[in-house]
mmCIF file of C-alpha atoms in Angstrom:
data_model
loop_
_atom_site.group_PDB
_atom_site.id
_atom_site.type_symbol
_atom_site.label_atom_id
_atom_site.label_comp_id
_atom_site.label_asym_id
_atom_site.label_seq_id
_atom_site.Cartn_x
_atom_site.Cartn_y
_atom_site.Cartn_z
ATOM 1 C CA UNK J 90 13.798 3.440 -10.695
ATOM 2 C CA UNK J 91 10.134 4.177 -10.625
ATOM 3 C CA UNK J 92 8.067 7.201 -9.649
ATOM 4 C CA UNK J 93 4.393 8.061 -9.443
ATOM 5 C CA UNK J 94 2.915 11.528 -9.324
ATOM 6 C CA UNK J 95 -0.532 12.371 -8.003
ATOM 7 C CA UNK J 96 -1.997 15.555 -6.506
ATOM 8 C CA UNK J 97 -1.548 15.888 -2.764
ATOM 9 C CA UNK J 98 -5.070 17.105 -2.102
ATOM 10 C CA UNK J 99 -8.409 17.424 -3.866
ATOM 11 C CA UNK J 100 -11.587 19.006 -2.498
ATOM 12 C CA UNK J 101 -15.168 18.535 -3.668
ATOM 13 C CA UNK J 102 -18.745 18.744 -2.420
ATOM 14 C CA UNK J 103 -21.236 15.973 -1.806
ATOM 15 C CA UNK J 104 -22.902 14.716 -4.960
ATOM 16 C CA UNK J 105 -20.153 16.001 -7.233
ATOM 17 C CA UNK J 106 -17.737 14.090 -9.481
ATOM 18 C CA UNK J 107 -13.999 14.169 -8.842
ATOM 19 C CA UNK J 108 -11.048 12.835 -10.814
ATOM 20 C CA UNK J 109 -7.696 11.932 -9.243
ATOM 21 C CA UNK J 110 -4.865 11.703 -11.739
ATOM 22 C CA UNK J 111 -1.743 9.577 -11.611
ATOM 23 C CA UNK J 112 1.262 9.646 -13.888
ATOM 24 C CA UNK J 113 4.027 7.099 -13.607
ATOM 25 C CA UNK J 114 7.532 6.354 -14.781
ATOM 26 C CA UNK J 115 8.629 2.762 -14.415
ATOM 27 C CA UNK J 116 11.157 0.452 -16.003
ATOM 28 C CA UNK J 117 8.445 -2.151 -16.588
ATOM 29 C CA UNK J 118 4.669 -2.069 -16.306
ATOM 30 C CA UNK J 119 2.162 -4.738 -15.359
ATOM 31 C CA UNK J 120 -0.816 -2.671 -14.334
ATOM 32 C CA UNK J 121 -2.119 0.290 -12.343
ATOM 33 C CA UNK J 122 -4.031 -0.170 -9.098
ATOM 34 C CA UNK J 123 -5.903 2.168 -6.789
ATOM 35 C CA UNK J 124 -6.276 1.906 -3.022
ATOM 36 C CA UNK J 125 -8.362 3.867 -0.524
ATOM 37 C CA UNK J 126 -7.210 4.573 3.011
ATOM 38 C CA UNK J 127 -9.314 6.240 5.680
ATOM 39 C CA UNK J 128 -7.456 8.052 8.420
ATOM 40 C CA UNK J 129 -5.866 5.499 10.734
ATOM 41 C CA UNK J 130 -7.191 2.581 8.716
ATOM 42 C CA UNK J 131 -5.822 -0.085 6.417
ATOM 43 C CA UNK J 132 -5.494 0.582 2.691
ATOM 44 C CA UNK J 133 -8.239 -1.203 0.785
ATOM 45 C CA UNK J 134 -8.140 -2.279 -2.847
ATOM 46 C CA UNK J 135 -10.409 -0.377 -5.230
ATOM 47 C CA UNK J 136 -9.479 -1.230 -8.799
ATOM 48 C CA UNK J 137 -6.912 -2.560 -11.233
ATOM 49 C CA UNK J 138 -6.229 -1.742 -14.880
ATOM 50 C CA UNK J 139 -3.857 -3.833 -16.948
ATOM 51 C CA UNK J 140 -5.147 -2.698 -20.325
ATOM 52 C CA UNK J 141 -6.080 0.696 -21.735
ATOM 53 C CA UNK J 142 -9.567 1.939 -21.117
ATOM 54 C CA UNK J 143 -12.124 2.467 -18.427
ATOM 55 C CA UNK J 144 -13.096 -0.002 -15.698
ATOM 56 C CA UNK J 145 -16.280 0.739 -13.778
ATOM 57 C CA UNK J 146 -17.212 -0.530 -10.327
ATOM 58 C CA UNK J 147 -20.288 1.142 -8.940
ATOM 59 C CA UNK J 148 -19.618 4.808 -8.222
ATOM 60 C CA UNK J 149 -15.897 4.370 -8.887
ATOM 61 C CA UNK J 150 -14.212 4.098 -12.279
ATOM 62 C CA UNK J 151 -10.548 3.811 -13.191
ATOM 63 C CA UNK J 152 -8.886 4.658 -16.474
ATOM 64 C CA UNK J 153 -5.527 3.754 -17.962
ATOM 65 C CA UNK J 154 -3.557 4.991 -20.963
ATOM 66 C CA UNK J 155 -0.312 3.040 -21.228
ATOM 67 C CA UNK J 156 0.990 5.154 -24.107
ATOM 68 C CA UNK J 157 0.682 8.254 -21.902
ATOM 69 C CA UNK J 158 1.819 6.494 -18.680
ATOM 70 C CA UNK J 159 -1.291 7.970 -17.136
ATOM 71 C CA UNK J 160 -4.346 6.886 -15.276
ATOM 72 C CA UNK J 161 -7.101 8.323 -13.165
ATOM 73 C CA UNK J 162 -9.670 7.371 -10.584
ATOM 74 C CA UNK J 163 -13.127 8.840 -11.065
ATOM 75 C CA UNK J 164 -15.500 9.063 -8.129
ATOM 76 C CA UNK J 165 -19.135 9.916 -8.845
ATOM 77 C CA UNK J 166 -22.002 10.952 -6.564
ATOM 78 C CA UNK J 167 -19.526 11.825 -3.851
ATOM 79 C CA UNK J 168 -20.470 11.022 -0.267
ATOM 80 C CA UNK J 169 -18.952 12.255 2.974
ATOM 81 C CA UNK J 170 -17.608 8.751 3.607
ATOM 82 C CA UNK J 171 -15.454 9.085 0.473
ATOM 83 C CA UNK J 172 -13.203 11.506 2.360
ATOM 84 C CA UNK J 173 -9.976 9.521 2.517
ATOM 85 C CA UNK J 174 -6.550 9.205 0.928
ATOM 86 C CA UNK J 175 -6.309 7.546 -2.457
ATOM 87 C CA UNK J 176 -3.126 5.884 -3.682
ATOM 88 C CA UNK J 177 -2.196 4.785 -7.159
ATOM 89 C CA UNK J 178 0.268 1.910 -7.423
ATOM 90 C CA UNK J 179 2.105 0.165 -10.223
ATOM 91 C CA UNK J 180 3.647 -3.258 -10.511
ATOM 92 C CA UNK J 181 6.808 -2.994 -12.505
ATOM 93 C CA UNK J 182 8.385 -6.265 -11.496
ATOM 94 C CA UNK J 183 7.434 -9.696 -10.333
ATOM 95 C CA UNK J 184 4.820 -9.020 -7.763
ATOM 96 C CA UNK J 185 5.458 -6.039 -5.513
ATOM 97 C CA UNK J 186 3.655 -2.725 -5.858
ATOM 98 C CA UNK J 187 5.179 0.744 -5.855
ATOM 99 C CA UNK J 188 2.794 3.311 -4.403
ATOM 100 C CA UNK J 189 2.370 7.024 -4.998
ATOM 101 C CA UNK J 190 2.353 9.421 -2.053
ATOM 102 C CA UNK J 191 -1.419 9.597 -2.055
ATOM 103 C CA UNK J 192 -4.136 12.162 -2.689
ATOM 104 C CA UNK J 193 -6.223 13.345 0.229
ATOM 105 C CA UNK J 194 -9.832 13.826 -0.859
ATOM 106 C CA UNK J 195 -11.916 16.159 1.281
ATOM 107 C CA UNK J 196 -15.673 16.016 0.677
ATOM 108 C CA UNK J 197 -17.707 18.837 2.155
ATOM 109 C CA UNK J 198 -21.485 19.091 2.628
ATOM 110 C CA UNK B 34 -8.629 -15.801 9.569
ATOM 111 C CA UNK B 35 -11.036 -13.398 7.962
ATOM 112 C CA UNK B 36 -8.440 -10.690 7.485
ATOM 113 C CA UNK B 37 -4.787 -9.826 7.960
ATOM 114 C CA UNK B 38 -3.999 -9.483 11.644
ATOM 115 C CA UNK B 39 -1.109 -7.432 12.982
ATOM 116 C CA UNK B 40 0.167 -7.075 16.502
ATOM 117 C CA UNK B 41 0.762 -5.030 18.465
ATOM 118 C CA UNK B 42 -1.404 -2.227 17.108
ATOM 119 C CA UNK B 43 0.771 0.336 18.868
ATOM 120 C CA UNK B 44 4.319 0.103 20.146
ATOM 121 C CA UNK B 45 6.355 2.737 21.948
ATOM 122 C CA UNK B 46 9.996 1.875 22.419
ATOM 123 C CA UNK B 47 13.156 3.582 23.549
ATOM 124 C CA UNK B 48 15.860 4.420 21.069
ATOM 125 C CA UNK B 49 18.331 1.570 20.806
ATOM 126 C CA UNK B 50 15.890 -1.182 21.792
ATOM 127 C CA UNK B 51 14.879 -4.051 19.494
ATOM 128 C CA UNK B 52 11.243 -4.543 18.451
ATOM 129 C CA UNK B 53 9.308 -7.374 16.834
ATOM 130 C CA UNK B 54 6.179 -6.832 14.788
ATOM 131 C CA UNK B 55 3.898 -9.721 13.930
ATOM 132 C CA UNK B 56 1.688 -10.385 10.908
ATOM 133 C CA UNK B 57 -0.833 -13.184 10.507
ATOM 134 C CA UNK B 58 -1.973 -13.278 6.857
ATOM 135 C CA UNK B 59 -5.197 -14.573 5.399
ATOM 136 C CA UNK B 60 -5.249 -18.352 5.390
ATOM 137 C CA UNK B 61 -4.249 -19.669 1.979
ATOM 138 C CA UNK B 62 -2.512 -16.493 0.847
ATOM 139 C CA UNK B 63 0.990 -17.529 -0.136
ATOM 140 C CA UNK B 64 2.307 -14.010 -0.812
ATOM 141 C CA UNK B 65 3.092 -11.697 2.112
ATOM 142 C CA UNK B 66 4.401 -8.135 2.002
ATOM 143 C CA UNK B 67 5.683 -5.599 4.513
ATOM 144 C CA UNK B 68 5.382 -1.881 3.825
ATOM 145 C CA UNK B 69 6.180 1.182 5.910
ATOM 146 C CA UNK B 70 4.142 4.382 5.928
ATOM 147 C CA UNK B 71 5.516 7.546 7.474
ATOM 148 C CA UNK B 72 3.191 10.386 8.452
ATOM 149 C CA UNK B 73 1.467 11.786 5.383
ATOM 150 C CA UNK B 74 3.553 9.686 3.040
ATOM 151 C CA UNK B 75 2.983 6.835 0.648
ATOM 152 C CA UNK B 76 3.706 3.206 1.299
ATOM 153 C CA UNK B 77 7.364 2.195 1.149
ATOM 154 C CA UNK B 78 8.048 -1.428 0.201
ATOM 155 C CA UNK B 79 10.215 -3.356 2.636
ATOM 156 C CA UNK B 80 10.137 -7.100 1.933
ATOM 157 C CA UNK B 81 8.143 -9.737 0.049
ATOM 158 C CA UNK B 82 7.687 -13.445 0.758
ATOM 159 C CA UNK B 83 6.309 -15.919 -1.755
ATOM 160 C CA UNK B 84 5.845 -19.516 -0.670
ATOM 161 C CA UNK B 85 9.162 -21.249 -0.048
ATOM 162 C CA UNK B 86 11.123 -18.949 -2.363
ATOM 163 C CA UNK B 87 13.882 -16.696 -1.082
ATOM 164 C CA UNK B 88 12.316 -13.400 0.052
ATOM 165 C CA UNK B 89 12.763 -10.175 -1.897
ATOM 166 C CA UNK B 90 14.576 -7.996 0.651
ATOM 167 C CA UNK B 91 15.362 -5.173 -1.754
ATOM 168 C CA UNK B 92 13.325 -2.611 0.191
ATOM 169 C CA UNK B 93 14.863 -3.080 3.625
ATOM 170 C CA UNK B 94 16.431 0.302 4.532
ATOM 171 C CA UNK B 95 19.340 -1.043 6.583
ATOM 172 C CA UNK B 96 20.781 -4.223 8.083
ATOM 173 C CA UNK B 97 18.968 -3.378 11.321
ATOM 174 C CA UNK B 98 15.805 -4.610 9.616
ATOM 175 C CA UNK B 99 15.073 -8.297 9.110
ATOM 176 C CA UNK B 100 12.017 -10.454 8.620
ATOM 177 C CA UNK B 101 11.112 -14.088 8.589
ATOM 178 C CA UNK B 102 8.085 -16.117 7.708
ATOM 179 C CA UNK B 103 7.568 -19.418 9.452
ATOM 180 C CA UNK B 104 5.680 -22.297 7.906
ATOM 181 C CA UNK B 105 4.530 -20.149 5.030
ATOM 182 C CA UNK B 106 2.168 -18.294 7.334
ATOM 183 C CA UNK B 107 2.981 -15.937 10.202
ATOM 184 C CA UNK B 108 5.690 -13.333 9.611
ATOM 185 C CA UNK B 109 7.775 -11.310 12.044
ATOM 186 C CA UNK B 110 9.529 -8.049 11.180
ATOM 187 C CA UNK B 111 12.403 -7.267 13.540
ATOM 188 C CA UNK B 112 14.041 -3.884 13.916
ATOM 189 C CA UNK B 113 17.257 -3.871 15.932
ATOM 190 C CA UNK B 114 18.705 -0.851 17.721
ATOM 191 C CA UNK B 115 15.712 1.297 16.820
ATOM 192 C CA UNK B 116 16.240 4.893 15.766
ATOM 193 C CA UNK B 117 13.795 7.798 15.814
ATOM 194 C CA UNK B 118 13.555 7.721 12.017
ATOM 195 C CA UNK B 119 12.097 4.218 12.309
ATOM 196 C CA UNK B 120 8.908 5.743 13.734
ATOM 197 C CA UNK B 121 6.137 4.923 11.255
ATOM 198 C CA UNK B 122 3.173 2.649 10.664
ATOM 199 C CA UNK B 123 4.290 -0.788 9.544
ATOM 200 C CA UNK B 124 1.740 -2.443 7.280
ATOM 201 C CA UNK B 125 1.524 -6.083 6.338
ATOM 202 C CA UNK B 126 -0.447 -7.368 3.344
ATOM 203 C CA UNK B 127 -1.152 -10.734 1.786
ATOM 204 C CA UNK B 128 -2.437 -11.923 -1.571
ATOM 205 C CA UNK B 129 -3.024 -15.026 -3.642
ATOM 206 C CA UNK B 130 -0.230 -15.973 -6.026
ATOM 207 C CA UNK B 131 -0.770 -14.645 -9.505
ATOM 208 C CA UNK B 132 -3.762 -12.646 -8.368
ATOM 209 C CA UNK B 133 -2.003 -9.958 -6.421
ATOM 210 C CA UNK B 134 -3.024 -7.451 -8.989
ATOM 211 C CA UNK B 135 -6.512 -8.250 -10.157
ATOM 212 C CA UNK B 136 -7.780 -8.967 -6.676
ATOM 213 C CA UNK B 137 -5.474 -6.644 -4.863
ATOM 214 C CA UNK B 138 -3.556 -6.886 -1.664
ATOM 215 C CA UNK B 139 -5.387 -7.247 1.642
ATOM 216 C CA UNK B 140 -3.727 -5.064 4.234
ATOM 217 C CA UNK B 141 -3.757 -5.316 7.991
ATOM 218 C CA UNK B 142 -4.445 -2.281 10.146
ATOM 219 C CA UNK B 143 -0.746 -1.873 10.862
ATOM 220 C CA UNK B 144 1.516 -1.409 13.852
ATOM 221 C CA UNK B 145 2.188 2.193 14.795
ATOM 222 C CA UNK B 146 5.785 2.301 16.039
ATOM 223 C CA UNK B 147 7.016 5.276 18.007
ATOM 224 C CA UNK B 148 10.679 5.474 18.975
ATOM 225 C CA UNK B 149 11.371 7.910 21.817
#
C-alpha cells in the first residue's frame, strides 16, 4: 500500500515563510504533486516534482528528495489568501494520485 | 467547457435511496477521475477512466458504487441504497493523457452528498 504523512495544521503570519513537509511510502514512485484547496472549493494544482531538487513558481516552491521519500512546499511572502488546505499527492502506478490528508494553513495578520 | 462541471452541487437524500452524480470534464481531456472527500479528510480515489480502456475500479468501496462514462466525455457516479457513511463531497477531475502529472488534474467543485 501507500501512505503519505503531512502535518495537520500550520500557522504563520502575513509576510512570513512557511514550509509544509510531506513524507511518503509507496510501492512505486512517479512524482510528488501539491494541491491547494480553499474551504468549500475545488483542489487546484500547484506543482509537480519528478526529479530531486527545487522547483520554483512565483511565491511557491516545491522540493523533492527521492532517497529520503520526502518533499516540501515552501510558501514565501505569505498573504491572507494563502489560508487554505494543502495536499501532497504521489503517483505510484499508472495514472491515479494518492493524496495525503492535508495541512491546514492559517495565516494571521 | 472552460472547467470541470459537476451537478448537482448539493444533494440531500434519504438512507436507502439511489443517487446519481454527474461530471462533465474539460473538452479534450481523455482521463477522468472520481474522488471522495470526507469532512476534514484527504481525497480518496474511487475510479479512473482513460479513453476506451476498461476503467480502474480499484477504489470503489462497495458494490453499491458504480460509474460509467459515455462517449468518452460525461461521467455518472451512481450510489445505490445510500448509507449515512456515504455522506461526503464527491469530486471529479480530468486531465490530458500522459500529462496528468506535470500539468495536474483539474477538479470540479464537487457534489456535497448528505444522507439522512
